[in-house]
Each structure stands twice: as C-alpha cells, then as structure tokens.
mmCIF file of C-alpha atoms and ligand atoms in Angstrom:
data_model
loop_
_atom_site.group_PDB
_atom_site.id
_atom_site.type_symbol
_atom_site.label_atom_id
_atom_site.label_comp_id
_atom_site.label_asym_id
_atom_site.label_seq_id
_atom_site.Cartn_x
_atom_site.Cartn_y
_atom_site.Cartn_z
ATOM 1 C CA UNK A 1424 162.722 42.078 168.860
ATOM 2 C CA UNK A 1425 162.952 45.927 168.025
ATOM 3 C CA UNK A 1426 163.342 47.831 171.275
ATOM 4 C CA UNK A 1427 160.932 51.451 171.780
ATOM 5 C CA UNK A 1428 163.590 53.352 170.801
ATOM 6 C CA UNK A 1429 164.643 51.368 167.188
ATOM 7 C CA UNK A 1430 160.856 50.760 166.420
ATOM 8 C CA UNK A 1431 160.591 54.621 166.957
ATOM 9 C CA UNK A 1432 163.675 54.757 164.822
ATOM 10 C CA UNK A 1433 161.871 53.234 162.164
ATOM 11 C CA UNK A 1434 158.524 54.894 162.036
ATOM 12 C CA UNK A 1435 160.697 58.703 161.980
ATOM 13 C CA UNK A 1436 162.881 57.690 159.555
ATOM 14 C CA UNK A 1437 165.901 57.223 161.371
ATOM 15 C CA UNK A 1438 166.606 53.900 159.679
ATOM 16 C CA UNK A 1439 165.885 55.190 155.794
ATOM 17 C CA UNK A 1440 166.067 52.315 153.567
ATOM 18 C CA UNK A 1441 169.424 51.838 151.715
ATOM 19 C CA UNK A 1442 167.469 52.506 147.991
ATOM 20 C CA UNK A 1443 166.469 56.471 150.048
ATOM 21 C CA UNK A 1444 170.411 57.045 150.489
ATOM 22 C CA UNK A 1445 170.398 56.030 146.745
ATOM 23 C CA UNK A 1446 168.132 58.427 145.522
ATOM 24 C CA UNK A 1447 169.840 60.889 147.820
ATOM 25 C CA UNK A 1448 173.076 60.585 146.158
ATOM 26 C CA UNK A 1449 170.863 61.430 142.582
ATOM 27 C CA UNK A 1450 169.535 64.754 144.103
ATOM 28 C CA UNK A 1451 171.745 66.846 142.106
ATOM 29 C CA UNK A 1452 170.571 69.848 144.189
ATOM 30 C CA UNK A 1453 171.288 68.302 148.005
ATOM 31 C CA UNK A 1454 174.648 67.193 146.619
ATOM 32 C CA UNK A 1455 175.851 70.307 144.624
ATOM 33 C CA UNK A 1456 175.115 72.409 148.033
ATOM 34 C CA UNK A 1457 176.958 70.137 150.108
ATOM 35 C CA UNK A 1458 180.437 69.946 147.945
ATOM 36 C CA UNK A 1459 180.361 73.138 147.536
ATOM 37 C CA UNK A 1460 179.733 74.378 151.525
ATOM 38 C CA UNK A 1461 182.124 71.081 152.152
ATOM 39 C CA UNK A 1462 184.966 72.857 149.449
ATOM 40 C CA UNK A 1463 184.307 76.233 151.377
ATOM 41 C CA UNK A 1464 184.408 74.986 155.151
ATOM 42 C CA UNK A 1465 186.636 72.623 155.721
ATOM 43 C CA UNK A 1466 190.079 73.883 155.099
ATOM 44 C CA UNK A 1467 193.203 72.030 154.896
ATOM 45 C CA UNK A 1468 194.445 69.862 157.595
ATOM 46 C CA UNK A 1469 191.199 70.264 159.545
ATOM 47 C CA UNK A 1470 189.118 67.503 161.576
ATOM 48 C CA UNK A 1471 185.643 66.910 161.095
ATOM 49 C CA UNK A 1472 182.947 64.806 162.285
ATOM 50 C CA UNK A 1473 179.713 63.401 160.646
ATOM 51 C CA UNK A 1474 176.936 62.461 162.642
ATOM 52 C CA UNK A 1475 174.990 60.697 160.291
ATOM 53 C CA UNK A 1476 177.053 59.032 157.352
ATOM 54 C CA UNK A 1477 174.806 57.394 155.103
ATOM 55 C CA UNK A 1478 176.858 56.139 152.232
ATOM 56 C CA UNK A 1479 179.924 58.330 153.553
ATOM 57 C CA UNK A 1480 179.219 60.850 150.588
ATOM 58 C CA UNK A 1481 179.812 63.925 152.752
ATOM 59 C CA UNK A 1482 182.518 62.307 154.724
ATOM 60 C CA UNK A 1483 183.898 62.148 151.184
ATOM 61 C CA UNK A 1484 183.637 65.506 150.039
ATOM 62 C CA UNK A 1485 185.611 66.679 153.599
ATOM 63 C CA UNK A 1486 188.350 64.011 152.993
ATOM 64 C CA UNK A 1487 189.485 66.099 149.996
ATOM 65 C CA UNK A 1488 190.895 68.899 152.676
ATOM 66 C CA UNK A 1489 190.651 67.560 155.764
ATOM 67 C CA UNK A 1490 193.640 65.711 157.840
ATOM 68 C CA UNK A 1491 191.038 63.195 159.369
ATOM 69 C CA UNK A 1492 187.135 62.747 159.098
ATOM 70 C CA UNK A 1493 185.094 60.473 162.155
ATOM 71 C CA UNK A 1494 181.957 59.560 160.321
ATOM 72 C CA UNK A 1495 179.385 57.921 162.757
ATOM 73 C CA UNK A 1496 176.270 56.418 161.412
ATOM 74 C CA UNK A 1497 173.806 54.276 163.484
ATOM 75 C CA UNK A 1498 171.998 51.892 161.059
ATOM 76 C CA UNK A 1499 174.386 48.834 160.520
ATOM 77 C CA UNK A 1500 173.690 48.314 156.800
ATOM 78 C CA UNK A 1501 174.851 51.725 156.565
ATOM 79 C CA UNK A 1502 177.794 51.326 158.559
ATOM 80 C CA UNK A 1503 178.787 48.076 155.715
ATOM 81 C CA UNK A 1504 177.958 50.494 152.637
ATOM 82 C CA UNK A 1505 179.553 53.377 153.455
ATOM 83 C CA UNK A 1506 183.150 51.103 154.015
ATOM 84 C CA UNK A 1507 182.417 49.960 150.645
ATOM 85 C CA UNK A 1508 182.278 53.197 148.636
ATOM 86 C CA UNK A 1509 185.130 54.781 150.781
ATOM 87 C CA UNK A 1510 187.675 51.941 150.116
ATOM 88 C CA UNK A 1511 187.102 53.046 146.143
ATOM 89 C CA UNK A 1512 187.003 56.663 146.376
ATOM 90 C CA UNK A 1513 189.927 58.956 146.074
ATOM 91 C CA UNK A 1514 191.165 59.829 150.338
ATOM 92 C CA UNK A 1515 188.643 57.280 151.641
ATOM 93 C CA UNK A 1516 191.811 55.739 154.166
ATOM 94 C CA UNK A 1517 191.581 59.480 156.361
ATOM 95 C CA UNK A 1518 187.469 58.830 156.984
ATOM 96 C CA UNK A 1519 186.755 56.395 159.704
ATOM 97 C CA UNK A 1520 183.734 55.147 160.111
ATOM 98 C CA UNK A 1521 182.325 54.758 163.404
ATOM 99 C CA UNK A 1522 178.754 52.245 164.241
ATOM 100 C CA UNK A 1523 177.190 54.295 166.938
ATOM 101 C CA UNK A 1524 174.575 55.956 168.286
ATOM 102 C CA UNK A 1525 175.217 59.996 167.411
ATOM 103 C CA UNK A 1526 173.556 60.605 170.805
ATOM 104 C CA UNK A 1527 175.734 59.149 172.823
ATOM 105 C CA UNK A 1528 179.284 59.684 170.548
ATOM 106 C CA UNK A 1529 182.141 61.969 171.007
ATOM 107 C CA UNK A 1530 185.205 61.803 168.793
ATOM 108 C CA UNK A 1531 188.682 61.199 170.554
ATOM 109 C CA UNK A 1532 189.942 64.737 169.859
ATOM 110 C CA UNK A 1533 188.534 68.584 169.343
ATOM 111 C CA UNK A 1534 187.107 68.887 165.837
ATOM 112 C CA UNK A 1535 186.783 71.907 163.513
ATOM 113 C CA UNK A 1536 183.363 70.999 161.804
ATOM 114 C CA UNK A 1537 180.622 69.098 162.503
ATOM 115 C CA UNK A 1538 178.574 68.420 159.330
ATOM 116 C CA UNK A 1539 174.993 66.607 160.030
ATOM 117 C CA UNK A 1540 172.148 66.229 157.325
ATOM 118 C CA UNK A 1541 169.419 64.127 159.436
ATOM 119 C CA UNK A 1542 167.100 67.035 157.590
ATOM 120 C CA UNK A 1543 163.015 66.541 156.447
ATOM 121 C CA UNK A 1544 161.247 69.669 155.899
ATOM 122 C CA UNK A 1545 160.081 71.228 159.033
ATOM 123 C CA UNK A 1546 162.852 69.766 160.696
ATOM 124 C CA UNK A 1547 160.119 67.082 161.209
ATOM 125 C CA UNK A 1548 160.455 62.896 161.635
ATOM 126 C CA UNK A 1549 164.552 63.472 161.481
ATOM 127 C CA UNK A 1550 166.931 64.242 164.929
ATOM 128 C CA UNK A 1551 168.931 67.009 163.667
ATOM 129 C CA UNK A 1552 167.519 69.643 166.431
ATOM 130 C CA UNK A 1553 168.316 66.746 169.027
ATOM 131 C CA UNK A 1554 170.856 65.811 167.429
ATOM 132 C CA UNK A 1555 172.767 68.810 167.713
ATOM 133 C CA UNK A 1556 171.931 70.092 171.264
ATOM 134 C CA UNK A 1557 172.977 67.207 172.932
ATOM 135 C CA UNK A 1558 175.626 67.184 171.055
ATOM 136 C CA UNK A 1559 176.788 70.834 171.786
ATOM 137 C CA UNK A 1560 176.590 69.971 175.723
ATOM 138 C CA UNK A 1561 178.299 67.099 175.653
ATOM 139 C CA UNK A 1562 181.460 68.646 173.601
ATOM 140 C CA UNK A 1563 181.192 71.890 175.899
ATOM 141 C CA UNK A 1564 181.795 68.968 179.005
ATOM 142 C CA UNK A 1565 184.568 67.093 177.505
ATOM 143 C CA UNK A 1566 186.550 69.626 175.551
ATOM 144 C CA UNK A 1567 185.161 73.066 176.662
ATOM 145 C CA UNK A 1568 184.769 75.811 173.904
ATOM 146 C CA UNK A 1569 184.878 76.703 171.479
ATOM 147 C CA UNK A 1570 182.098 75.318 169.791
ATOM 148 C CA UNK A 1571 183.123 73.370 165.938
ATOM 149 C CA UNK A 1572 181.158 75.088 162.910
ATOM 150 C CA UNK A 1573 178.317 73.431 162.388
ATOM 151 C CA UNK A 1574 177.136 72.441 158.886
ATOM 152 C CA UNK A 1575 174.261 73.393 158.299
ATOM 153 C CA UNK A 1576 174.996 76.567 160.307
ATOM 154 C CA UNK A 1577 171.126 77.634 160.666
ATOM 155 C CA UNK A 1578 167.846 76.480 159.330
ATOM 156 C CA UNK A 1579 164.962 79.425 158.087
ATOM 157 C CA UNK A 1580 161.766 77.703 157.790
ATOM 158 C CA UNK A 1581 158.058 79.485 155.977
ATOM 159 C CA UNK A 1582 154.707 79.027 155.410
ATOM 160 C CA UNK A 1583 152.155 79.733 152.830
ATOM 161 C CA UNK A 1584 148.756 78.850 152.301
ATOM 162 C CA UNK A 1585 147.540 77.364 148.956
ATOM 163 C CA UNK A 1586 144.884 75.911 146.546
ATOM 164 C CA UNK A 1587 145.907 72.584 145.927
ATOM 165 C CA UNK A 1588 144.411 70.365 143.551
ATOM 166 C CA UNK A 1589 143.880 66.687 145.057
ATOM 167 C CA UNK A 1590 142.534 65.029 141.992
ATOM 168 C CA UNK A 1591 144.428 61.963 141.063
ATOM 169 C CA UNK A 1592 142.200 60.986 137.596
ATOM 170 C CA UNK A 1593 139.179 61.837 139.540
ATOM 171 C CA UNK A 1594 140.159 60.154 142.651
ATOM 172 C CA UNK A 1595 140.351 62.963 145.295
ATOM 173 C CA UNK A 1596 142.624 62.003 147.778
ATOM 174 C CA UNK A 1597 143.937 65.072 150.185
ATOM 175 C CA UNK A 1598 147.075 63.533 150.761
ATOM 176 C CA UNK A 1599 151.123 65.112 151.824
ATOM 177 C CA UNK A 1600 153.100 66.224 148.913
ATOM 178 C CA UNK A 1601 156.268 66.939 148.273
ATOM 179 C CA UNK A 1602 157.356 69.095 145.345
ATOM 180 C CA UNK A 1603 160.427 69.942 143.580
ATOM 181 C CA UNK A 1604 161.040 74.085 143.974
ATOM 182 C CA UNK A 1605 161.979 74.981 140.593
ATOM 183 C CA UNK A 1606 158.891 73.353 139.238
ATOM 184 C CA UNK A 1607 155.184 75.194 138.509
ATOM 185 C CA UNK A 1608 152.324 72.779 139.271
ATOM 186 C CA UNK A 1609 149.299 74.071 137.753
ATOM 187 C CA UNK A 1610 147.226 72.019 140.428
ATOM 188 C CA UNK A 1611 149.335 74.401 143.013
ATOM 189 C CA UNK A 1612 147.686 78.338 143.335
ATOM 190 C CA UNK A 1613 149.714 80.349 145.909
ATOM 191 C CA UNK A 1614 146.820 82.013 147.761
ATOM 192 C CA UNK A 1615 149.490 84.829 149.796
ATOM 193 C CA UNK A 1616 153.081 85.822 150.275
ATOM 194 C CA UNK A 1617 155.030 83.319 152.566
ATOM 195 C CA UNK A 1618 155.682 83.965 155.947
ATOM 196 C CA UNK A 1619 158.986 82.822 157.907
ATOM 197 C CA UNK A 1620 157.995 81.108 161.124
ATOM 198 C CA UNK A 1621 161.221 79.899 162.734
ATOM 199 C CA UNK A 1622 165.025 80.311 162.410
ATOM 200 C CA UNK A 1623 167.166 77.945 164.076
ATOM 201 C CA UNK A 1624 170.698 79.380 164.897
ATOM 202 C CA UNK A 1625 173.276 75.907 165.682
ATOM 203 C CA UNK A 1626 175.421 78.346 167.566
ATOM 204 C CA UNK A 1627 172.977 79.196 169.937
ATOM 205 C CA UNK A 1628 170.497 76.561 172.370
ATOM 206 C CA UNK A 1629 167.752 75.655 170.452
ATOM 207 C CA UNK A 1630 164.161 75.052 172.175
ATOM 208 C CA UNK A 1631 162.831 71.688 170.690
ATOM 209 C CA UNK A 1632 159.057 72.668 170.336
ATOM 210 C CA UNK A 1633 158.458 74.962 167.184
ATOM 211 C CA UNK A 1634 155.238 76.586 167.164
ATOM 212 C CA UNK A 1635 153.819 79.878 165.240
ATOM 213 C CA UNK A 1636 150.935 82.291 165.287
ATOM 214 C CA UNK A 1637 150.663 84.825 162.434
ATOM 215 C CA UNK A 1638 148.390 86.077 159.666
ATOM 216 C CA UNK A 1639 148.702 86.342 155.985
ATOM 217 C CA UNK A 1640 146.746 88.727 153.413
ATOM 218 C CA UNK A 1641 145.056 86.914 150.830
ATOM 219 C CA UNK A 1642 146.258 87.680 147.452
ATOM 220 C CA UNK A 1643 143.340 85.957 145.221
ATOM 221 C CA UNK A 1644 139.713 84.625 145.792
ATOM 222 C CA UNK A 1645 139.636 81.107 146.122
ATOM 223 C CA UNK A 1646 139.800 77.910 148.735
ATOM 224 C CA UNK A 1647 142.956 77.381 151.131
ATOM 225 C CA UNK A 1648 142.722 73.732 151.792
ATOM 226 C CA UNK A 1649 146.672 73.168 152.200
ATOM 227 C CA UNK A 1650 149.667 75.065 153.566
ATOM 228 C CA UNK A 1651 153.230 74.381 152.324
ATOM 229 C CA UNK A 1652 156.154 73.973 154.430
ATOM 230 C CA UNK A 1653 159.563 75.449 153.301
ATOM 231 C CA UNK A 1654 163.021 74.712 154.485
ATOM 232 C CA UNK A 1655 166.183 76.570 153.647
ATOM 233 C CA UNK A 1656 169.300 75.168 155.077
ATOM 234 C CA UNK A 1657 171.915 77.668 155.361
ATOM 235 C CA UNK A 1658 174.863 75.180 155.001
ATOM 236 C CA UNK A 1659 177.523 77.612 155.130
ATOM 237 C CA UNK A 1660 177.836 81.547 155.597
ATOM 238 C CA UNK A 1661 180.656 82.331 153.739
ATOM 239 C CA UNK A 1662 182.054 86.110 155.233
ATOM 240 C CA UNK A 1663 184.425 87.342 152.611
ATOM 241 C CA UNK A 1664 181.422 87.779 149.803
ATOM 242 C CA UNK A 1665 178.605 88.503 152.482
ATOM 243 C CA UNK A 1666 176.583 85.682 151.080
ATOM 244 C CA UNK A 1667 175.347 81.827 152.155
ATOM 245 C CA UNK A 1668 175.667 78.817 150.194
ATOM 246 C CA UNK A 1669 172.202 77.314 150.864
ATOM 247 C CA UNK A 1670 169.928 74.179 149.998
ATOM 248 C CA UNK A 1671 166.136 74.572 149.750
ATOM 249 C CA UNK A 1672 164.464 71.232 150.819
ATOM 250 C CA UNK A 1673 161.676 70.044 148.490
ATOM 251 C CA UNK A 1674 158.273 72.183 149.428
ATOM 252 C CA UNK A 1675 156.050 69.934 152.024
ATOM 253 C CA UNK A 1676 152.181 70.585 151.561
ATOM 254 C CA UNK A 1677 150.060 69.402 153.842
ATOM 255 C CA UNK A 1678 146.425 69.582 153.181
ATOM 256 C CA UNK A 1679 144.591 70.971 155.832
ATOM 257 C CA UNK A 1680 141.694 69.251 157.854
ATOM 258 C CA UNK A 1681 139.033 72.386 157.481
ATOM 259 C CA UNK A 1682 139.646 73.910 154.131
ATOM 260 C CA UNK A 1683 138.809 77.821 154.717
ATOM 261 C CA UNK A 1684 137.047 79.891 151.140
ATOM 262 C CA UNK A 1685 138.812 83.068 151.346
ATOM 263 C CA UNK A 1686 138.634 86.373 149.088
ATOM 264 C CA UNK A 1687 140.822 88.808 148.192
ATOM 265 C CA UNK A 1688 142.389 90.827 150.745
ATOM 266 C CA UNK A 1689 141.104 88.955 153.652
ATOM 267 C CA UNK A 1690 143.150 87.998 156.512
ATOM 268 C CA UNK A 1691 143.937 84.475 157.841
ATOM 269 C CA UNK A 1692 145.162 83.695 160.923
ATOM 270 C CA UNK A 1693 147.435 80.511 161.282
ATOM 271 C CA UNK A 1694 148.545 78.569 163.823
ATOM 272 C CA UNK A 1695 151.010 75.429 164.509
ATOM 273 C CA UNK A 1696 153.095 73.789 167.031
ATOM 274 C CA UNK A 1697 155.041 70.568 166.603
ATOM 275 C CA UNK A 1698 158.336 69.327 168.190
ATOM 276 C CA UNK A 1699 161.320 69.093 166.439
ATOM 277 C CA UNK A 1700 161.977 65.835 165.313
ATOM 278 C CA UNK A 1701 158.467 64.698 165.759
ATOM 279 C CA UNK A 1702 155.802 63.375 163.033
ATOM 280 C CA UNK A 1703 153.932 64.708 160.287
ATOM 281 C CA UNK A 1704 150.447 64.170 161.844
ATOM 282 C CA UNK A 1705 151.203 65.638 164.773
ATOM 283 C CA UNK A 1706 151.824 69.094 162.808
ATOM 284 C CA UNK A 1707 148.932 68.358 160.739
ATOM 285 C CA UNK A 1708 146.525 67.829 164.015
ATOM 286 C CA UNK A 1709 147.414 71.319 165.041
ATOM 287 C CA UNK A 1710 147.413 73.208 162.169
ATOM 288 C CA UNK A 1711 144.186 75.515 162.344
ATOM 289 C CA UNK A 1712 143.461 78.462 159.422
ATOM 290 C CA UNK A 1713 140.568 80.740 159.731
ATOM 291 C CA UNK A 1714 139.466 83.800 157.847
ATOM 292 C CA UNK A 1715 140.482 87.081 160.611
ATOM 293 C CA UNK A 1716 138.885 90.018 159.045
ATOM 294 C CA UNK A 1717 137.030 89.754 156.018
ATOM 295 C CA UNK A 1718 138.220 92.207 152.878
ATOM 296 C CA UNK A 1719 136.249 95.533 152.776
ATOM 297 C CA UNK A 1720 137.168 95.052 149.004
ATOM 298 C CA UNK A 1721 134.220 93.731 146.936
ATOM 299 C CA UNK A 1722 135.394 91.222 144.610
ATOM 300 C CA UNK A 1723 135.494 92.448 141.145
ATOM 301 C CA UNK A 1724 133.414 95.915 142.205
ATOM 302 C CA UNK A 1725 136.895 98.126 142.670
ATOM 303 C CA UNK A 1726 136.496 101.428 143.185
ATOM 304 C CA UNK A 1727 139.284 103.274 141.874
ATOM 305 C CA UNK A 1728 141.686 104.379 144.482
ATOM 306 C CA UNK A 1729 141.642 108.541 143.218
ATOM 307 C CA UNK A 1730 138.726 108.837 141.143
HETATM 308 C C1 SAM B 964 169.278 61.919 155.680
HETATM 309 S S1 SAM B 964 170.476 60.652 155.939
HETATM 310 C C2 SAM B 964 171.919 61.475 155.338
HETATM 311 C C3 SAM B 964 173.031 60.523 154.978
HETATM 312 C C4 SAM B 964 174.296 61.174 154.437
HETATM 313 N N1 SAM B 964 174.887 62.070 155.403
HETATM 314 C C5 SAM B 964 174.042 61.918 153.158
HETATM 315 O O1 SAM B 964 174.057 63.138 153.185
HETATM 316 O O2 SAM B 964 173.805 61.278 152.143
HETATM 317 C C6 SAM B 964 170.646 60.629 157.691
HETATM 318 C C7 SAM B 964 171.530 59.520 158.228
HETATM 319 O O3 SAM B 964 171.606 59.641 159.640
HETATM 320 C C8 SAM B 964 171.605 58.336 160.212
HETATM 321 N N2 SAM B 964 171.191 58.453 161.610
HETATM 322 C C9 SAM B 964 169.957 58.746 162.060
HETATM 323 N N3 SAM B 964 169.936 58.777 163.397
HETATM 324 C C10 SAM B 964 171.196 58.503 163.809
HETATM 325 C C11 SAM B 964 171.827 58.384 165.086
HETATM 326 N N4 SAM B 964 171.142 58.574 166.203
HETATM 327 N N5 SAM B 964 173.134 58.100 165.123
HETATM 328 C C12 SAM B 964 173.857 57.928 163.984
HETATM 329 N N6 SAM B 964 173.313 58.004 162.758
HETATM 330 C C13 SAM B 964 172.003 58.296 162.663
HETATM 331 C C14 SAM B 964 170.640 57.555 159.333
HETATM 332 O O4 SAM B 964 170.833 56.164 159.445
HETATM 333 C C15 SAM B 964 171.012 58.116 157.954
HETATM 334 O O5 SAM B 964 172.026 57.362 157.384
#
C-alpha cells in the first residue's frame, strides 16, 4: 500500500515513468543547456550534489570536472538505472548515488553546486521550489554559509493570451498543450505581447504561492480562449561575458474556462494564483480573463493619426 505522500508522489509526477527519463535524455535542447551550464559551473576539483538523478545524466556531465558528485534520487527504479549507465560512462566511479528522499538529505561534506531539474512549466506538479528552500535551511544549520550555486540559478516565468485552435479532425476538445518553442502552429494566434509574472531568485527565500494580477493590450481582433505559460530557466549566469546560458521549457497552454472575444486595442485583465509545486487544475480553476476597457479604436474605421 502507497502511503499519502508516494500516492501524491505519483499523481505530481514525482515518480516519472522510466520511458519520461528516456525521452528526456532525447531532448536535445534540455540536454545541450545542461552540459554546457555543467562545463561552465563546475570547475575542477569541485563537489556537487544532485537532488534528483534520474538516469545520472547530469551527475555525468559534473563528473567530467568535479573531484566527487552525491547524486540522490528517490524513485528506486531510478536509483538501479542510473548505477547502470554510470558503471559504463567515462568518470562514473567519482558519482555516488544515494536512494533518498531529497527532503530530508544532506551530503557528508560542504558542496560547491547544487544542480536540481525537478522542473514542469510553471514550476507546477514538480518540487523544485520545495525542493530547494528546505534545502537551503537545512545546509545553512549544518554547515553555515555560504550558500552552494545553485543550478538553475533563477527561474523567469510569462504569460500570454492566445487563439488556440482545439479541433482535433472536427473533434473539439479544449484540452492542455504543450508545444515545442521554435515551432509556428498555425492553430496558435498570439492575441498580445507576453507579460513576465514571476522571477524566482535560488539565492534568496522563495514564497511558495505564485500568484499575478496584470493586464495586456490586445494586439488583434479575435477570441482568447487559452493563455500560455512560459518558463525560462536561467541555468547559469556566466559573469565574464555578461550573459546566461538558459533553457526555455516547452510553452504550456491552458485553455481557459470562459473564453473572452476581444478587439483590437482592448485591455484584459488577468489573474492567477497557484502554489509552487502544485497541479495543473488548480492553476486552471483560478485563472480568470476579462475584457478591462474596451478599444476607443473602431475596428477597421482608423482615422489617421495627423490627417
Ligand atoms: C525531471 S527528473 C530529472 C532527472 C535527471 N536529473 C535529468 O535531468 O535527466 C526529476 C527527478 O527527480 C526525482 N525526484 C523527485 N522527487 C524527489 C525527491 N523528493 N527526492 C529525490 N528525488 C526526487 C524523480 O524521481 C526524477 O528522477
């Protein structure tokens, strides 16, 4: 029998199947972020820690640099299939891998970086916010400061309303979508600019509830009926060239429960709130979108601005 806390582990995703971790390894994207903010990062004869292993992949990438890596993953299959692809991979003898619970480890000794990727857009279903706070306190107690870098080292997350097509051969079905970001989906219209709603700094606390207020101008006439979620993980912030190396999760669109017809220079008003960590309906039951002021502009009557 599952216990509350594995049978919520489930249902959130803690426990992704082992065919996910799979697929995770094929997302050229996730993966050519990661060995490259790994490469830049950890330096040589550092320790690091992984809370949240997988198949050991990012354990991997640090074990090219680093002295020693702890990698600590909490589902037991997991735990068997990471071992397995670190005894063939080039340094796999400096990672150990530890079965436990990420909420309740500490590693025996001070470590330099802490890399977790329990990430899903939104920071939604996944522990990372959790994750990492109760992490922070509990190192601060044992060890004191300072603090390890964490990877990623901050999370900016937007918004945008859309059109979104929901016919599946004539089936309409207004259902969550993910989409790949370097991809145009003609069933996709962006109806206004994105809007960020949150940063999340892992050097600083971190409130777990995430909630937003704010309005966007409508660019074109048309129906929102969705909003899209996007995630940039700022995995490393490199200071000598001023710049980030970054990975964008794939967009999130949720279709929205009152779909609002909107023209042209109107203003919507948004609204969400949703705990880190926590499920996808529970953002979708409080996501509300109304029309604010309604454009003075007549559609396709334009007077000219200096006639
Ligand atoms: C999104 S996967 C990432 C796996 C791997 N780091 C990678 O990048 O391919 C998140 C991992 O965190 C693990 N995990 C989730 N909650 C955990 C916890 N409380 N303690 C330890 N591991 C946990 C999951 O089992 C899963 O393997």
């Amino acid at each position: 029998m599952l216990n509350e806390r594995e049978i919520e582990s489930c249902y959130l995703g803690q426990f992704i199947p082992v065919h996910y971790h799979h697929n995770m390894l094929m997302d050229q994207n996730r993966m050519h972020s990661f060995k490259s903010a790994i490469a830049y990062a950890v330096k040589p004869g550092m320790k690091v820690l992984e809370l949240g292993g997988g198949t050991g992949v990012l354990s991997f990438f640090a074990a090219a640099k680093a002295s020693k890596v702890y990698c600590v993953e909490f589902n037991p299959d997991m735990v068997k299939e990471a071992r397995k692809f670190l005894a063939i991979n080039p340094n796999g003898e400096k990672v150990e891998v530890i079965h436990a619970d990420a909420f309740e480890y500490l590693p025996p000794e001070p470590v330099d970086v802490v890399i977790c990727e329990m990430i899903h857009v939104g920071m939604l279903r996944e522990k990372q916010v959790e994750v990492i706070e109760s992490f922070k306190r509990r190192y601060l107690e044992r060890f004191g400061g300072p603090l390890p870098v964490f990877m990623p080292e901050a999370v900016i997350m937007a918004v945008q309303p859309l059109q979104q097509e929901y016919d599946f051969e004539g089936f309409f079905a207004p259902i969550v979508q993910f989409q790949e970001t370097q991809v145009i989906y003609p069933g996709t219209v962006e109806m206004a600019q994105p809007a960020v709603y949150s940063v999340l700094d892992f050097t600083q606390p971190n409130d777990m509830m995430i909630g937003w207020q704010g309005k966007f101008v409508v660019e074109r006439s048309g129906c929102v009926n969705a909003m899209r979620f996007v995630t940039k993980n700022i995995l490393s912030v490199v200071q000598e060239r001023n710049s980030t190396i970054d990975w964008l999760n794939h967009y999130m669109t949720l279709p929205l429960a009152k779909p609002v017809q909107a023209k042209e220079g109107d203003v919507l008003e948004v609204s969400f709130q949703y705990r880190a960590g926590g499920s996808l309906p529970s953002l979708q039951a409080s996501l509300r979108c109304e029309v604010l002021y309604e454009s003075a502009l007549q559609p396709h009557h334009y007077a000219p601005a200096y006639a």
